[in-house]
Tab-separated table of C-alpha atoms and ligand atoms in Angstrom:
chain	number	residue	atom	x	y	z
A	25	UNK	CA	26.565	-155.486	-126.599
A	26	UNK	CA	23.079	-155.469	-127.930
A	27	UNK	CA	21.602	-159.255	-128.603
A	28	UNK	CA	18.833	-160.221	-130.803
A	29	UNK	CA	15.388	-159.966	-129.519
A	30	UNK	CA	12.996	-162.854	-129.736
A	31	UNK	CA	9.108	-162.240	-129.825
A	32	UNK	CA	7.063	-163.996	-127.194
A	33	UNK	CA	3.866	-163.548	-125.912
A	34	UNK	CA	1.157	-164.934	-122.777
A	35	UNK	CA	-0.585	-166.664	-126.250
A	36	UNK	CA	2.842	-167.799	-127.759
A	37	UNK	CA	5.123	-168.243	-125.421
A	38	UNK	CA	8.725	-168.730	-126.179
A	39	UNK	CA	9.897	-172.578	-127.299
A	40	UNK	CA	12.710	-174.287	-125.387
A	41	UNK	CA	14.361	-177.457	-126.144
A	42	UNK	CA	15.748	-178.578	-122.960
A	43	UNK	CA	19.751	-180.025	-122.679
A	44	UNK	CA	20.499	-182.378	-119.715
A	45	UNK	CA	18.075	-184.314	-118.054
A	46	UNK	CA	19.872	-185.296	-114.925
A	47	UNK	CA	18.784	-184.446	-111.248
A	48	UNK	CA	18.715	-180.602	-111.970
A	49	UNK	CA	17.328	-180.714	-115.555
A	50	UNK	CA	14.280	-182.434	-113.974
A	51	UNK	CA	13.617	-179.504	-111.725
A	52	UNK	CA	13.961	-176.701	-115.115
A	53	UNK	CA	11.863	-179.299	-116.860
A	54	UNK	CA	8.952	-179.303	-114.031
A	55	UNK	CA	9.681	-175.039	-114.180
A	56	UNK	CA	9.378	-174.635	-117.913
A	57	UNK	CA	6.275	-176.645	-117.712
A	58	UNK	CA	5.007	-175.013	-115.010
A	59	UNK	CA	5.479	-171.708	-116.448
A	60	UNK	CA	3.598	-169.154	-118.290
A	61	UNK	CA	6.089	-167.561	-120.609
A	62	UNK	CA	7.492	-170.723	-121.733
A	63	UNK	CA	7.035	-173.894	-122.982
A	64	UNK	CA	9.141	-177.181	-123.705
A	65	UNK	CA	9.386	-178.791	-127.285
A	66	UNK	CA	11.984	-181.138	-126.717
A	67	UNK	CA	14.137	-182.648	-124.328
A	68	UNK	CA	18.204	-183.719	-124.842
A	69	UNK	CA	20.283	-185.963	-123.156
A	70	UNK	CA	23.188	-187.721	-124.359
A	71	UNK	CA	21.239	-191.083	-122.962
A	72	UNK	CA	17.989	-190.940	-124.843
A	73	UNK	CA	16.544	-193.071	-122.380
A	74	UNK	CA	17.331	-190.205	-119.379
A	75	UNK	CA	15.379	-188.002	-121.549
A	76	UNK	CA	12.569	-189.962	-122.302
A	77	UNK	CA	12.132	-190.952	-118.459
A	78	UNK	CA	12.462	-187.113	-117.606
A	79	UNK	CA	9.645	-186.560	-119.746
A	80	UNK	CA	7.528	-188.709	-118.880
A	81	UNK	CA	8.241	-188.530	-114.875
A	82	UNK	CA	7.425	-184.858	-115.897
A	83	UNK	CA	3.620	-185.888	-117.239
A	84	UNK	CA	5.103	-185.422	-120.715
A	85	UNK	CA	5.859	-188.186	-122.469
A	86	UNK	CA	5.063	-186.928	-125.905
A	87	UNK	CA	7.980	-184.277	-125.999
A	88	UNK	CA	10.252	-185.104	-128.464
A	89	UNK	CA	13.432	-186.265	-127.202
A	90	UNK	CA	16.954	-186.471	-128.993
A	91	UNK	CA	20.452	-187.059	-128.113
A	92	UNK	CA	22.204	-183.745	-129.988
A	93	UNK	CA	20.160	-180.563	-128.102
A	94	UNK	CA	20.887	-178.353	-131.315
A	95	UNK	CA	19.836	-180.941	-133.862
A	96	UNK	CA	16.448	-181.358	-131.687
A	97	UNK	CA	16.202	-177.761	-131.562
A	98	UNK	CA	15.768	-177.197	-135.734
A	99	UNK	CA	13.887	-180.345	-135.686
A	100	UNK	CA	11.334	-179.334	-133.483
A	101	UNK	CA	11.436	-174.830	-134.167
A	102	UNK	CA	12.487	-174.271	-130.623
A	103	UNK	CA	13.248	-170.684	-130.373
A	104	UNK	CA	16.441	-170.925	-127.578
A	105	UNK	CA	17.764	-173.709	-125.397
A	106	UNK	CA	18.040	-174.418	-121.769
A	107	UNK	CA	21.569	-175.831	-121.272
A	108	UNK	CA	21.700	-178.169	-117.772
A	109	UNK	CA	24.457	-180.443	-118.977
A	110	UNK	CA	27.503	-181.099	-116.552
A	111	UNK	CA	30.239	-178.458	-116.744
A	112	UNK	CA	32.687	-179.353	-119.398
A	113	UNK	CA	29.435	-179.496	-121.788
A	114	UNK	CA	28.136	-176.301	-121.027
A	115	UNK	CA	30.690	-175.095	-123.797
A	116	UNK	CA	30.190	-177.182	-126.739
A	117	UNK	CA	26.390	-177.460	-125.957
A	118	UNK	CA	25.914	-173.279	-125.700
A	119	UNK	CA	28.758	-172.263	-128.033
A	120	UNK	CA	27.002	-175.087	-131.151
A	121	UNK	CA	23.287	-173.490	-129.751
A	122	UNK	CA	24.850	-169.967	-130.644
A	123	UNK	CA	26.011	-170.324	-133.624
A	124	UNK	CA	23.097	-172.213	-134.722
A	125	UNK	CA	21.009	-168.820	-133.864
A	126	UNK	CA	19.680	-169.915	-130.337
A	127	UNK	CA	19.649	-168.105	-127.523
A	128	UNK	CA	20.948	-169.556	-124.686
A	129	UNK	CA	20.216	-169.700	-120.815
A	130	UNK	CA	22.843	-172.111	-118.985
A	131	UNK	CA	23.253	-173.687	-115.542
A	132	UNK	CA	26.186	-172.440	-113.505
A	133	UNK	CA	29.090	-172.506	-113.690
A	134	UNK	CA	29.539	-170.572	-117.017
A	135	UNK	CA	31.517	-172.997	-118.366
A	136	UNK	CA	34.412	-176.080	-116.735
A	137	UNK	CA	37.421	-172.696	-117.125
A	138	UNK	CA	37.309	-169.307	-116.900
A	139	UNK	CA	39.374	-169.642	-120.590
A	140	UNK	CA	36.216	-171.503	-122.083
A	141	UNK	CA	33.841	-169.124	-120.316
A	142	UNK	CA	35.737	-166.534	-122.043
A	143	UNK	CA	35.020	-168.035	-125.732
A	144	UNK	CA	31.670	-168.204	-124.793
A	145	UNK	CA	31.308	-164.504	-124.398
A	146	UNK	CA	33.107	-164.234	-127.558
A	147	UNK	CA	30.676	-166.520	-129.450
A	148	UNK	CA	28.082	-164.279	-127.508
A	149	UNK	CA	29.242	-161.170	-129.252
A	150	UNK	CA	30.159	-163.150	-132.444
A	151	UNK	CA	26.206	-164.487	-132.863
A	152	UNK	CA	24.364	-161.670	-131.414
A	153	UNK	CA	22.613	-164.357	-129.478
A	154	UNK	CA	22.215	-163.286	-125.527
A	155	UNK	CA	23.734	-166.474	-123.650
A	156	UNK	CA	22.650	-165.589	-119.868
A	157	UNK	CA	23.877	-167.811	-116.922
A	158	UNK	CA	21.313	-168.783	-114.063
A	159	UNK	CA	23.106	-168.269	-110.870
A	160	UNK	CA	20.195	-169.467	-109.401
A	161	UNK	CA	20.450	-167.955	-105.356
A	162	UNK	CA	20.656	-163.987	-107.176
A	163	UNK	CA	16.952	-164.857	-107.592
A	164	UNK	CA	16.270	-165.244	-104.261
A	165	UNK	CA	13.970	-162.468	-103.214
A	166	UNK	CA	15.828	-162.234	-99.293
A	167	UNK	CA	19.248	-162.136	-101.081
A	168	UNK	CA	17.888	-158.844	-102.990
A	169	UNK	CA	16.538	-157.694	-99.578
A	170	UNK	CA	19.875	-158.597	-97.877
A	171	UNK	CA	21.420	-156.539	-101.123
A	172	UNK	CA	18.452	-153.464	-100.573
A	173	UNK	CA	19.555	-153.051	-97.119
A	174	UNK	CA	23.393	-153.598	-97.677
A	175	UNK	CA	22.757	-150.532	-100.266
A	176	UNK	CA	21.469	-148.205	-97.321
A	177	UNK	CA	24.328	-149.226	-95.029
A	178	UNK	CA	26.381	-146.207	-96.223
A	179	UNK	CA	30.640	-147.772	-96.829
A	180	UNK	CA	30.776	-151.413	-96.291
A	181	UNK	CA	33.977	-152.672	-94.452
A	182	UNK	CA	33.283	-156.281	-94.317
A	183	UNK	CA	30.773	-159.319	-95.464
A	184	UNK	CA	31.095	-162.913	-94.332
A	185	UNK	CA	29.538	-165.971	-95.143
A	186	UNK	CA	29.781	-168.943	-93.169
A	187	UNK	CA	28.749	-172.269	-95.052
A	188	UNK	CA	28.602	-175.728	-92.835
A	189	UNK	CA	27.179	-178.870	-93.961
A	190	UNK	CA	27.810	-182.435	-93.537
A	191	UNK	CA	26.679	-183.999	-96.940
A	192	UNK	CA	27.311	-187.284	-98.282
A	193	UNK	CA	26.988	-186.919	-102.073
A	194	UNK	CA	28.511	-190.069	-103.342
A	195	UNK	CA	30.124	-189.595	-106.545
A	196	UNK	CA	32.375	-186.656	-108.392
A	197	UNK	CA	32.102	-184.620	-105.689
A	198	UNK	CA	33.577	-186.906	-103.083
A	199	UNK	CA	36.374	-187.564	-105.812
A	200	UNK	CA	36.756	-183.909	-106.637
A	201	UNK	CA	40.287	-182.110	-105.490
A	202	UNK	CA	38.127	-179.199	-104.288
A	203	UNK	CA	34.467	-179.963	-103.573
A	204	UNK	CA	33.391	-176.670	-101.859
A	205	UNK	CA	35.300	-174.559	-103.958
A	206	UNK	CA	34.903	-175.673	-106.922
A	207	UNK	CA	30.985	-176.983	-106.815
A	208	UNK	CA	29.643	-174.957	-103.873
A	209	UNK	CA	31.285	-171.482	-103.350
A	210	UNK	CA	30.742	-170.156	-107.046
A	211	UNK	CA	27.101	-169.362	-105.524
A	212	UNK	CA	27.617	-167.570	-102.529
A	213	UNK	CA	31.007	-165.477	-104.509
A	214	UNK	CA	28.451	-164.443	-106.974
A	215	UNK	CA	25.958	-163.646	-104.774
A	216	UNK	CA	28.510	-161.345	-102.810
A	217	UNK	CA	29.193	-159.339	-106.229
A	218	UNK	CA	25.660	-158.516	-106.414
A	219	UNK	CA	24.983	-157.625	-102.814
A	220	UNK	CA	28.279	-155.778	-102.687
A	221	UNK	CA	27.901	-154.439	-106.887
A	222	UNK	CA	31.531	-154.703	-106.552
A	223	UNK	CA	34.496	-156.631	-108.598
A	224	UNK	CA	36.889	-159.255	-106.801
A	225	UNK	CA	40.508	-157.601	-106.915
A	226	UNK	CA	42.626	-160.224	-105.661
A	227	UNK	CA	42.254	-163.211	-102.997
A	228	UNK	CA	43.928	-165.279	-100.425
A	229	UNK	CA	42.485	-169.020	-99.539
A	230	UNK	CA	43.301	-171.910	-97.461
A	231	UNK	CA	42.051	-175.606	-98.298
A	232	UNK	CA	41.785	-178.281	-95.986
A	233	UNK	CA	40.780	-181.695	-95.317
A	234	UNK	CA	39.383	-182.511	-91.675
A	235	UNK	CA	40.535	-185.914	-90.361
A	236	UNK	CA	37.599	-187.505	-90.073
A	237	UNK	CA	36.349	-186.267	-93.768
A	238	UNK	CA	34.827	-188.512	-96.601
A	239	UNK	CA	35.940	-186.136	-99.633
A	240	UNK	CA	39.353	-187.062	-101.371
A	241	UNK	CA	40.059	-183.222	-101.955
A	242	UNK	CA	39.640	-180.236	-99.762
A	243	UNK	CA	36.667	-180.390	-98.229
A	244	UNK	CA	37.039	-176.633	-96.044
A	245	UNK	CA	37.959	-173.694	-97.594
A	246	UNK	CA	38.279	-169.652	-96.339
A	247	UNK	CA	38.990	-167.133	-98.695
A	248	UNK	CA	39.458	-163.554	-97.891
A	249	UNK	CA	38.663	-161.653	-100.928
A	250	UNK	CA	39.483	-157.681	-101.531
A	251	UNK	CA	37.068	-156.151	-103.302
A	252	UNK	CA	37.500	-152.706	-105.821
A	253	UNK	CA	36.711	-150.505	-102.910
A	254	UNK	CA	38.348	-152.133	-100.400
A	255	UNK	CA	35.433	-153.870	-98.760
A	256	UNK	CA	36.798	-157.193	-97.692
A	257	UNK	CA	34.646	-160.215	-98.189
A	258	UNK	CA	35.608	-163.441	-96.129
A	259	UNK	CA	33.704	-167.180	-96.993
A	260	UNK	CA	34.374	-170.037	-94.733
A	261	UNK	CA	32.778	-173.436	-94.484
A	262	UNK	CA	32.933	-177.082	-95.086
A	263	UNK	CA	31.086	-180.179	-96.833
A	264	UNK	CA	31.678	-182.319	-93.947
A	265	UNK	CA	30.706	-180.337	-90.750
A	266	UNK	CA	28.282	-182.038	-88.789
A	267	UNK	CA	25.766	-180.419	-86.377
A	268	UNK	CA	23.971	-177.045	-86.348
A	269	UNK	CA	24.251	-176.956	-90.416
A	270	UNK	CA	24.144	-173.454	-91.863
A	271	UNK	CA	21.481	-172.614	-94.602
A	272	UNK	CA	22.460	-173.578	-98.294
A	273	UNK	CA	22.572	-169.877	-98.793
A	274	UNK	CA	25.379	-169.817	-95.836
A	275	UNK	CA	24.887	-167.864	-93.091
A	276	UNK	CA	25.553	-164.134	-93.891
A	277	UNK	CA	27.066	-160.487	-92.017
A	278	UNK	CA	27.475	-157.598	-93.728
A	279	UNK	CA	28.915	-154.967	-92.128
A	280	UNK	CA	28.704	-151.476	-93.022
A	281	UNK	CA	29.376	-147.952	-91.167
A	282	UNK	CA	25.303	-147.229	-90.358
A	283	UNK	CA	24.870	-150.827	-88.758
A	284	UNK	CA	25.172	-154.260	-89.885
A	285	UNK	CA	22.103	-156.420	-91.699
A	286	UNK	CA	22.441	-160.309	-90.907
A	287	UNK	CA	20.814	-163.242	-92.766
A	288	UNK	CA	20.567	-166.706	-91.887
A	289	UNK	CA	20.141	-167.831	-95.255
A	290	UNK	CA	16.655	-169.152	-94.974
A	291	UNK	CA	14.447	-166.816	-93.299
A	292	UNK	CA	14.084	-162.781	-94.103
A	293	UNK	CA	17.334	-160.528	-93.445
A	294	UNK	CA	17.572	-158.165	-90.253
A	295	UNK	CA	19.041	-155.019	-89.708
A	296	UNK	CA	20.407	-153.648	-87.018
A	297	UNK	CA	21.459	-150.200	-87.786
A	298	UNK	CA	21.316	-146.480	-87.126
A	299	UNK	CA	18.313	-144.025	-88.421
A	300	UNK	CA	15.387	-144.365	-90.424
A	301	UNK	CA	16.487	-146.956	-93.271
A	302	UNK	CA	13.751	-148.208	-95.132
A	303	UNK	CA	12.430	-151.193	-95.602
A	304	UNK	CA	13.145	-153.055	-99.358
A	305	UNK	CA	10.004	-153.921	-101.734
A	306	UNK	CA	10.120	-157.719	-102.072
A	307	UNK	CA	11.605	-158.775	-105.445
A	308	UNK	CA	9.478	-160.216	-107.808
A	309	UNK	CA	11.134	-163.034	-109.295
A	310	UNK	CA	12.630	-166.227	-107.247
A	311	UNK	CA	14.306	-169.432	-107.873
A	312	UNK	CA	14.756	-170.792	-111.294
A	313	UNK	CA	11.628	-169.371	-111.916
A	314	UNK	CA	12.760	-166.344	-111.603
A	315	UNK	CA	15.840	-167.072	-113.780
A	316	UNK	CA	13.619	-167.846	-116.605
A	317	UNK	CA	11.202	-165.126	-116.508
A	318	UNK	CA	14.239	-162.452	-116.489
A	319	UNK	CA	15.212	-164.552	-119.771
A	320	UNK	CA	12.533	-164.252	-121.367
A	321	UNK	CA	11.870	-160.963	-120.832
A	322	UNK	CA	15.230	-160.020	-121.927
A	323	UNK	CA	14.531	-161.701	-125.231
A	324	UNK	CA	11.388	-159.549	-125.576
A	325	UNK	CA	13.010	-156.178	-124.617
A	326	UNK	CA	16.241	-156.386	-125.303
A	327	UNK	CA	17.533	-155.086	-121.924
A	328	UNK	CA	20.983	-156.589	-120.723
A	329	UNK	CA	19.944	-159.015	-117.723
A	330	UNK	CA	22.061	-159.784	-114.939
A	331	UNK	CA	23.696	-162.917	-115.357
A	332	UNK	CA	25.072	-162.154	-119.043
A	333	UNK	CA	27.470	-164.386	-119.421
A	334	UNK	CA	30.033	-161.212	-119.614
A	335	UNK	CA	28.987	-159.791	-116.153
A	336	UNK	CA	28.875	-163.788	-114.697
A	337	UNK	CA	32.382	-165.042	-115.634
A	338	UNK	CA	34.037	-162.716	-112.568
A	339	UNK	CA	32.414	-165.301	-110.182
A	340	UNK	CA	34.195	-168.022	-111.834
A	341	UNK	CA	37.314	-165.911	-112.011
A	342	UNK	CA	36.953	-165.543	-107.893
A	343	UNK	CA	37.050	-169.659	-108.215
A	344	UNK	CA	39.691	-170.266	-110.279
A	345	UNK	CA	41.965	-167.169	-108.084
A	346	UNK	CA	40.903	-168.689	-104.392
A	347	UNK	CA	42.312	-172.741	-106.222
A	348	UNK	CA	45.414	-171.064	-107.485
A	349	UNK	CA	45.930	-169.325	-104.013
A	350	UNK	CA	44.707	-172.512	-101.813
A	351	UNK	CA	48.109	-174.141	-104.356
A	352	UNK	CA	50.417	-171.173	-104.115
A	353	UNK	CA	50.358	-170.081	-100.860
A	354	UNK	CA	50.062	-166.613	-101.842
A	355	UNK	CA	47.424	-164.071	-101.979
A	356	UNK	CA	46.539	-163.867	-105.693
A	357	UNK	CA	45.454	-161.503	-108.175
A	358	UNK	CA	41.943	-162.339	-109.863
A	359	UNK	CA	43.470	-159.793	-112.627
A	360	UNK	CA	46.054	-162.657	-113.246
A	361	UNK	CA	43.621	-165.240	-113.302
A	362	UNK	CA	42.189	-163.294	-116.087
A	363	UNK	CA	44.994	-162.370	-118.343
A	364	UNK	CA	46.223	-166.402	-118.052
A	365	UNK	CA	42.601	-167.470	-119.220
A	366	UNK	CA	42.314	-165.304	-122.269
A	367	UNK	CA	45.885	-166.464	-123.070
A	368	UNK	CA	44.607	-169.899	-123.007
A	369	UNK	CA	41.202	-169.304	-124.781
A	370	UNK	CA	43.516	-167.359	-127.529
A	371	UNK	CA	45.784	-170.511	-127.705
A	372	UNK	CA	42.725	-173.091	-127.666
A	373	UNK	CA	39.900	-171.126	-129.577
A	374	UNK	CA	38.987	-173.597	-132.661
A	375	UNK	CA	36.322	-171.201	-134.438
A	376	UNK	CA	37.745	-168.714	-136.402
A	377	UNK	CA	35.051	-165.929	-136.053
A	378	UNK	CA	35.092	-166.595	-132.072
A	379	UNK	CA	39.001	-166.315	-132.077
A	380	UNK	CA	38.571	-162.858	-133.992
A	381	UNK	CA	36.154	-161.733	-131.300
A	382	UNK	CA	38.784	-162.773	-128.868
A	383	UNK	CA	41.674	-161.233	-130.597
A	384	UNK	CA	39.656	-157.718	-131.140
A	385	UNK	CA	39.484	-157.677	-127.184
A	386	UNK	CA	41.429	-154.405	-126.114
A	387	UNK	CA	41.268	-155.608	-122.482
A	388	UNK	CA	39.302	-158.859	-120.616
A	389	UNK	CA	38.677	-156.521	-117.242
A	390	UNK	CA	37.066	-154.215	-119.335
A	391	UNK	CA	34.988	-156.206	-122.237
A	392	UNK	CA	33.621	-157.879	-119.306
A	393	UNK	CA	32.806	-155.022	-117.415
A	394	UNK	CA	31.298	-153.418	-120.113
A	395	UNK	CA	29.162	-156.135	-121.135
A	396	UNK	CA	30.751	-156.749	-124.746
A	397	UNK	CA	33.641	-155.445	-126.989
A	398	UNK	CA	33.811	-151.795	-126.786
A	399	UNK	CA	32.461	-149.971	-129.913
A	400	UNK	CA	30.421	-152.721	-130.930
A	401	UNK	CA	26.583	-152.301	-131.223
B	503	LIG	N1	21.715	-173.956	-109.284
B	503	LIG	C1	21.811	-174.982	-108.498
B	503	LIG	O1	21.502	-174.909	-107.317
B	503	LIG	C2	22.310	-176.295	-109.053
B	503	LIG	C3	22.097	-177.490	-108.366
B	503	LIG	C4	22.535	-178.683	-108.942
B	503	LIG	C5	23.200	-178.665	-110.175
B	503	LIG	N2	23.406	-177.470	-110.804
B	503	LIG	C6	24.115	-177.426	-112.108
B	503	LIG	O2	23.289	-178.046	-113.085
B	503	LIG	C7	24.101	-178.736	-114.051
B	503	LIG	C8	23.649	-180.190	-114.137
B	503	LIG	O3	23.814	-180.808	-112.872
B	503	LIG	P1	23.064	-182.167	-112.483
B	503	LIG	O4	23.239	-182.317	-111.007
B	503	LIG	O5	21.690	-182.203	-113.082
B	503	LIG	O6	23.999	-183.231	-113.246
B	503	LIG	P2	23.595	-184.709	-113.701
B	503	LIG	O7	24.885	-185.426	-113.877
B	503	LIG	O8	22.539	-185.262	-112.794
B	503	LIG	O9	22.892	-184.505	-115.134
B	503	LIG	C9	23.553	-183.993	-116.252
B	503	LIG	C10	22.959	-184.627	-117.506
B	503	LIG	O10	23.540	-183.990	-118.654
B	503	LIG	C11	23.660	-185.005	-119.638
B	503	LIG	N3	24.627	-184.541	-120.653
B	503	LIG	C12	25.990	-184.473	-120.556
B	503	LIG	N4	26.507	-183.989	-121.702
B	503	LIG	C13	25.465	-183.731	-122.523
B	503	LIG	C14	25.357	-183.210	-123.852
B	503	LIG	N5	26.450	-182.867	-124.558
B	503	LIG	N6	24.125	-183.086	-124.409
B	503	LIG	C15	22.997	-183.434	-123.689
B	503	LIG	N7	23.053	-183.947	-122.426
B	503	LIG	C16	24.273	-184.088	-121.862
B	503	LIG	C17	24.102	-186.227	-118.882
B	503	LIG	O11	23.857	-187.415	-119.654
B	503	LIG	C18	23.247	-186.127	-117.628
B	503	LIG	O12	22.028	-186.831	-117.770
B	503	LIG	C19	25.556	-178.559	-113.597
B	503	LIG	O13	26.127	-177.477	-114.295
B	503	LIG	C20	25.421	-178.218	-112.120
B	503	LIG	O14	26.492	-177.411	-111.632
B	503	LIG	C21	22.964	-176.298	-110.272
């Protein structure tokens, strides 16, 4: 799928109204302002008074601020929206920004379902509008060195990542029925796609809730994952795990049949392997930062970035397989996970051009795959 390109330059650069001004919408607000390719005309929150404070905790107060994101958008000629809302508004928030002719760059997860994150893509391809999802650890410049090294590693048999913390959140999280999975793991499954450039094939989890834990749900989880290619990638770890915590990356291994590279998450990767394997030029972009100068850059050139909301919904998908395999017992297909979804995003779709997107679909596995509905420009 080609999306529309939007012209920005060092003199102009591109205008954002931002959506959400909670605890991370604060951080993309201090970014945006921060940053050279971008800057902020208007800030949304469904509590005009969170907005207001944002901006003016920011050193901003004059930024417009409005309740409806889209509405503040025409109001004030943003060019594309930032959407940091919780999850079950990233899809009314992106899909009304998309149809209104915005481009879009979202918080993860993609959206609260792997059926809604499918309409998204839809509206994606309906609008012509590039909706791109900010995983934000793939711009971590040691995860792209772990991922350099992993590539020089010749056949990879195994990757774990081990993930121990003992945090006391207060709120949805502690009330959540699976805290880790659901609010935690999306990061480091997405991150193993991209060090591993491989797709999840099917999965088989186990939840559970340590005596002594604070969460209502599940607050330990290990998945073993099979990826196309057979590499098998393993997460374990838990939200209330005190003592000798593991990075907020995790703690990663992979293992591969010239040696293995290791990284603790927080300081450069190390490789222990056999030969003369080169060392990886750092990457360039980091953080959410990073996120938004691959955005923008996309909207100059035109060039599919990573994080399209097609190629991002298989890390949801490797959610929503591991919480239907932590309920059945059973190792589970993530291709099941996807036929079920696009059932449901047929059944639920409301917008009739979106629904037609979905309906055109020859196959989910491969639309996603190939970044957009075959055929199409
Ligand atoms: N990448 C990361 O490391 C990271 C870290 C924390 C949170 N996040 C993600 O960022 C998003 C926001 O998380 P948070 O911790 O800031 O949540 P939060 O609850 O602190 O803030 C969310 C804000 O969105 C506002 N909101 C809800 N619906 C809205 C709508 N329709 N229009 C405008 N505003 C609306 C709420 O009023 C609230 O102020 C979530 O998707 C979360 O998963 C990512």
């Amino acid at each position: 799928m080609t999306f529309r390109t939007v012209r920005s330059t060092a003199d102009e650069p591109l205008r954002v109204v931002l959506a959400g001004a909670g605890s991370m919408g604060r951080a993309w607000l201090a970014t945006v302002i921060a940053s050279a390719e971008a800057e902020v005309v208007g800030v949304a929150d469904l509590d005009p008074a969170v907005a207001r404070a944002a901006a003016a905790a920011a050193g901003r107060p004059e930024v417009p601020v409005g309740t409806d994101a889209v509405a503040l958008a025409r109001r004030t000629g943003a060019q594309a929206l930032i959407n940091v809302t919780v999850p079950e508004a990233h899809h009314p928030v992106t899909t009304a920004a998309l149809l209104a002719g915005l481009p879009v760059l979202g918080e993860k997860p993609v959206a609260e379902d792997v059926s809604r994150a499918l309409s998204l893509a839809a509206a994606a391809e309906l609008t012509g509008e590039l909706f791109m999802v900010s995983q934000s650890r793939r711009w971590n410049p040691q995860l792209s060195a772990l991922r350099a090294m992993t590539g020089q590693l010749g056949a990879i048999g195994g990757v774990t990542t081990e993930f121990f913390r003992s945090e006391r959140f207060g709120g949805f999280r502690e009330q959540m029925r699976h805290p880790l999975l659901v609010d935690m793991a999306i990061h480091a499954f997405d991150a193993a796609r991209f060090l591993l450039g491989a797709e999840p094939v099917s999965v088989y989890c186990q939840t559970y809730n340590p005596s002594w834990s604070w969460y209502a749900g599940d607050a330990n989880a290990t998945a073993v994952f099979e990826m196309d290619g057979g590499t098998r990638y393993v997460f374990t770890g838990s939200w209330c795990s005190p003592g000798a915590v593991t990075s907020w990356n995790g703690a990663w291994r992979v293992s591969g049949e010239r040696g293995t590279a290791l990284w603790n998450g927080d300081d450069e990767p190390v490789l222990d392997a056999q030969g003369d394997i080169g060392r990886p030029d750092p990457s360039p972009y980091s953080g959410i930062a990073g996120a938004l100068r691959v955005f923008v850059e996309a909207l100059r050139t035109g060039d599919r970035p990573s994080g399209e909301v097609h190629e991002n919904v298989m890390s949801l998908a490797m959610v929503e397989a591991a919480v239907r395999s932590a309920a059945s017992g059973r190792t589970e297909l993530v291709g099941d996970v996807l036929e079920s979804a696009y059932a449901r995003a047929l059944r639920d779709e409301e917008h009739a051009g979106v629904r037609r997107v979905l309906e055109g679909w020859p196959s989910v596995r491969d639309v996603l795959s190939g970044g957009g509905t075959p055929g199409l420009p």
